Coordinates of C-alpha atoms in Angstrom, one line a residue:
X812 CA -96.9 -117.4 -148.3
X813 CA -100.6 -118.0 -148.2
X814 CA -102.5 -116.4 -145.3
X815 CA -105.3 -118.4 -143.6
X816 CA -107.6 -116.2 -141.6
X817 CA -109.4 -118.1 -138.8
X818 CA -111.4 -117.2 -135.8
X819 CA -111.4 -119.0 -132.4
X820 CA -114.7 -120.7 -131.5
X821 CA -117.0 -118.5 -129.5
X822 CA -118.0 -119.4 -125.9
X823 CA -121.5 -119.0 -127.2
X824 CA -121.1 -121.6 -130.0
X825 CA -123.9 -123.7 -128.7
X826 CA -126.3 -120.9 -129.8
X827 CA -125.2 -120.9 -133.4
X828 CA -127.6 -120.7 -136.3
X829 CA -129.0 -124.1 -137.4
X830 CA -130.9 -125.1 -140.5
X831 CA -130.3 -128.7 -141.6
X832 CA -129.2 -130.3 -138.4
X833 CA -130.7 -130.6 -134.9
X834 CA -129.4 -128.7 -132.0
X835 CA -127.1 -130.7 -129.7
X836 CA -124.9 -130.0 -126.8
X837 CA -121.4 -128.6 -127.8
X838 CA -118.3 -129.4 -125.8
X839 CA -116.5 -126.0 -126.0
X840 CA -113.2 -127.4 -124.8
X841 CA -113.2 -130.0 -127.5
X842 CA -114.2 -127.4 -130.1
X843 CA -111.2 -125.3 -129.1
X844 CA -108.9 -128.3 -129.2
X845 CA -110.2 -129.2 -132.7
X846 CA -109.8 -125.7 -133.9
X847 CA -106.2 -125.6 -132.7
X848 CA -105.6 -128.9 -134.6
X849 CA -107.1 -127.4 -137.7
X850 CA -104.8 -124.4 -137.5
X851 CA -101.8 -126.6 -137.0
X852 CA -102.7 -128.5 -140.2
X853 CA -103.0 -125.2 -142.1
X854 CA -99.5 -124.3 -140.9
X855 CA -98.2 -127.7 -142.0
X856 CA -99.7 -126.9 -145.5
X857 CA -97.5 -123.8 -145.6
X858 CA -100.0 -121.2 -144.5
X859 CA -99.4 -118.2 -142.2
X860 CA -102.4 -118.7 -139.8
X861 CA -104.1 -115.6 -138.4
X862 CA -106.3 -116.2 -135.4
X863 CA -108.9 -113.6 -134.8
X864 CA -110.9 -113.2 -131.6
X865 CA -112.7 -109.9 -132.0
X866 CA -116.1 -111.5 -132.6
X867 CA -116.1 -114.0 -129.7
X868 CA -119.5 -112.7 -128.5
X869 CA -121.0 -113.9 -131.8
X870 CA -121.9 -117.6 -131.8
X871 CA -121.1 -118.3 -135.5
X872 CA -117.9 -116.2 -135.8
X873 CA -115.6 -119.2 -136.1
X874 CA -117.2 -119.9 -139.6
X875 CA -115.2 -117.1 -140.9
X876 CA -115.2 -118.2 -144.6
X877 CA -118.9 -117.3 -144.9
X878 CA -118.1 -113.6 -144.4
X879 CA -116.2 -113.0 -147.6
X880 CA -115.0 -114.2 -151.0
X881 CA -111.3 -113.5 -151.4
X882 CA -109.8 -113.4 -154.8
X883 CA -106.3 -112.4 -155.9
X884 CA -107.6 -109.0 -157.1
X885 CA -110.3 -108.1 -154.5
X886 CA -112.1 -109.3 -151.4
X887 CA -115.9 -109.3 -151.6
X888 CA -117.6 -108.8 -148.2
X889 CA -120.7 -111.0 -148.0
X890 CA -124.3 -110.1 -147.3
X891 CA -125.2 -112.5 -144.6
X892 CA -128.8 -113.8 -144.5
X893 CA -128.8 -114.5 -140.7
X894 CA -129.3 -111.3 -138.8
X895 CA -127.4 -112.6 -135.9
X896 CA -124.2 -112.9 -138.1
X897 CA -124.2 -109.5 -139.6
X898 CA -122.2 -107.9 -136.8
X899 CA -119.3 -110.2 -137.7
X900 CA -118.6 -108.2 -140.9
X901 CA -117.1 -105.0 -139.4
X902 CA -114.1 -106.8 -137.8
X903 CA -113.7 -109.1 -140.9
X904 CA -113.6 -106.1 -143.2
X905 CA -110.9 -104.5 -141.0
X906 CA -108.8 -107.5 -141.3
X907 CA -109.3 -108.0 -145.0
X908 CA -108.3 -104.4 -145.7
X909 CA -104.8 -105.3 -144.7
X910 CA -104.5 -107.6 -147.7
X911 CA -107.0 -106.5 -150.4
X912 CA -109.3 -103.9 -151.7
X913 CA -112.7 -104.7 -150.2
X914 CA -116.0 -104.3 -152.0
X915 CA -119.4 -105.1 -150.4
X916 CA -122.5 -107.0 -151.5
X917 CA -125.6 -105.1 -150.2
X918 CA -129.1 -106.1 -149.4
X919 CA -131.5 -107.3 -150.8
X920 CA -128.8 -109.4 -152.4
X921 CA -127.7 -112.3 -150.2
X922 CA -124.3 -114.0 -150.6
X923 CA -122.2 -116.1 -148.3
X924 CA -118.7 -117.3 -148.8
X925 CA -119.6 -120.9 -148.1
X926 CA -121.5 -120.9 -151.3
X927 CA -118.6 -119.6 -153.5
X928 CA -116.1 -122.0 -155.0
X929 CA -113.3 -120.5 -157.1
X930 CA -111.8 -122.8 -159.8
X931 CA -109.3 -120.9 -161.8
X932 CA -111.2 -117.9 -163.4
X933 CA -114.6 -119.6 -162.8
X934 CA -116.6 -119.0 -159.6
X935 CA -119.3 -121.5 -158.9
X936 CA -122.0 -120.0 -156.6
X937 CA -124.5 -122.1 -154.8
X938 CA -128.1 -121.0 -154.8
X939 CA -128.9 -122.1 -151.3
X940 CA -130.7 -121.2 -148.1
X941 CA -128.1 -118.4 -147.6
X942 CA -127.4 -117.1 -151.2
X943 CA -130.0 -115.8 -153.7
X944 CA -129.8 -114.9 -157.4
X945 CA -129.5 -111.2 -156.5
X946 CA -126.3 -112.2 -154.6
X947 CA -125.0 -114.0 -157.6
X948 CA -125.6 -111.0 -159.8
X949 CA -124.0 -108.6 -157.3
X950 CA -120.9 -110.7 -157.2
X951 CA -120.8 -111.0 -161.0
X952 CA -120.9 -107.2 -161.3
X953 CA -117.9 -106.9 -159.0
X954 CA -115.7 -109.6 -160.5
X955 CA -116.4 -109.5 -164.3
X956 CA -113.8 -106.7 -164.8
X957 CA -111.2 -109.1 -163.4
X958 CA -112.1 -111.7 -166.0
X959 CA -114.1 -114.1 -163.8
X960 CA -117.1 -116.1 -165.0
X961 CA -119.8 -116.8 -162.4
X962 CA -122.0 -119.9 -162.7
X963 CA -124.9 -120.5 -160.3
X964 CA -125.5 -124.0 -159.0
X965 CA -128.8 -125.1 -157.3
X966 CA -128.3 -126.6 -153.8
X967 CA -130.7 -128.6 -151.8
X968 CA -130.5 -130.5 -148.5
X969 CA -127.5 -128.7 -147.1
X970 CA -126.7 -125.2 -145.9
X971 CA -124.0 -124.2 -148.3
X972 CA -122.7 -125.3 -151.7
X973 CA -119.2 -126.1 -150.3
X974 CA -120.8 -128.5 -147.8
X975 CA -121.6 -130.6 -150.8
X976 CA -119.0 -129.8 -153.4
X977 CA -115.3 -128.7 -153.3
X978 CA -112.5 -128.8 -155.8
X979 CA -109.7 -131.4 -155.6
X980 CA -108.0 -129.5 -158.5
X981 CA -109.1 -127.2 -161.2
X982 CA -110.7 -130.1 -163.2
X983 CA -112.0 -132.4 -160.5
X984 CA -114.8 -132.0 -158.0
X985 CA -115.6 -134.0 -154.9
X986 CA -119.3 -133.9 -154.6
X987 CA -122.4 -135.3 -152.9
X988 CA -124.7 -135.7 -155.9
X989 CA -127.8 -135.7 -153.8
X990 CA -127.3 -132.1 -152.7
X991 CA -126.2 -130.2 -155.8
X992 CA -127.3 -129.9 -159.5
X993 CA -124.8 -132.0 -161.3
X994 CA -125.8 -130.5 -164.7
X995 CA -124.1 -127.2 -163.7
X996 CA -120.9 -129.1 -163.0
X997 CA -120.8 -131.0 -166.3
X998 CA -117.5 -129.5 -167.4
X999 CA -115.7 -131.1 -164.4
X1000 CA -114.8 -134.6 -163.5
X1001 CA -117.0 -135.5 -160.6
X1002 CA -116.0 -137.9 -157.8
X1003 CA -119.0 -138.9 -155.6
X1004 CA -118.6 -139.3 -151.9
X1005 CA -119.9 -142.6 -150.4
X1006 CA -123.6 -142.4 -149.3
X1007 CA -122.4 -143.3 -145.8
X1008 CA -120.4 -140.1 -145.7
X1009 CA -122.7 -137.4 -147.0
X1010 CA -120.6 -134.6 -145.5
X1011 CA -117.3 -135.9 -147.0
X1012 CA -117.2 -133.4 -149.9
X1013 CA -116.5 -130.5 -147.5
X1014 CA -112.7 -130.2 -147.8
X1015 CA -110.1 -127.5 -147.8
X1016 CA -107.5 -127.3 -150.7
X1017 CA -104.2 -125.5 -150.1
X1018 CA -102.3 -125.6 -153.3
X1019 CA -102.0 -129.3 -154.1
X1020 CA -102.8 -130.5 -150.6
X1021 CA -106.2 -131.4 -149.1
X1022 CA -107.5 -131.1 -145.6
X1023 CA -110.3 -133.5 -144.7
X1024 CA -112.3 -134.4 -141.6
X1025 CA -110.8 -137.5 -140.0
X1026 CA -114.3 -139.1 -139.6
X1027 CA -114.6 -139.4 -143.4
X1028 CA -112.4 -142.4 -143.7
X1029 CA -113.8 -143.9 -146.9
X1030 CA -113.8 -140.5 -148.7
X1031 CA -110.2 -139.9 -147.7
X1032 CA -109.2 -143.3 -149.0
X1033 CA -110.8 -142.7 -152.4
X1034 CA -109.0 -139.3 -152.7
X1035 CA -105.6 -140.7 -151.6
X1036 CA -105.9 -143.5 -154.1
X1037 CA -106.3 -140.9 -156.8
X1038 CA -102.9 -139.5 -155.8
X1039 CA -103.8 -136.5 -153.8
X1040 CA -101.9 -135.7 -150.6
X1041 CA -104.4 -135.7 -147.7
X1042 CA -104.2 -134.3 -144.2
X1043 CA -107.0 -135.3 -141.8
X1044 CA -108.0 -133.5 -138.7

C-alpha cells in the first residue's frame, strides 16, 4: 500500500511565504475542511494517509511535499530556501526514517520537492525561485548510483516546477507552456492547460488515478476525455 504523508494546515497559515501571488485573508476553517477532503481522496485512491501535526507552529508546514524527494531507494531531505521553513525538516526527517534511508542536500545547494518530478528513472528538476543548479547537482550525486537521470528545467512565472508541469503517465505531461522550458520536455507528449486555467497543471498522480482541483473544470474535462480517471477536490 502506498503511504501519503500529509500535514494539517497550521493556524498560522495566513503568514505563509509568498512569491508570485498577493497576500489575502485565509479562512482557516475552510482550509481544514479542504485538507480533510484531500486526505479522503488520497484514501479513495488506495493510500494509507499519515496526518502529521508536529509543525503546526510553522505557517507553510502543510506543503509537506517541498521538504523531501522520496524515491523507492532513498528519501532526499530538501535544502529549503526560505529560512522560515527550515525548522520543518527535523520532524519530516524523523517521519521519513520510518520508511527510507534519508540523505540530505546541504547549503549552499538549494532544492525543494515541489521542483522534483519523477518519471520512471528520470527526475526532472525545476530551476526556480526555490531550487538552484547546486541543488540539482547535489541530488544527482545522491541518486546516480540508483540509476536515475536528472534533467534540469528552467521555470519562470510560478514558484515550483510542479505548479506548471506534472505527469499524467510516464510519457505524457500536463503543462502550462508559459511557465516552463518546453525544450527540456521534448521527449514527452505535452498537453497544454487552457490559458484560462494557468494553475491547472498542478495535479497528483496515484498509480493510474489523478487528483485535480475542482476549480479547473476545463482541464479536468480534457484529461478525462483522454481516458484518465480523475478525482476532483
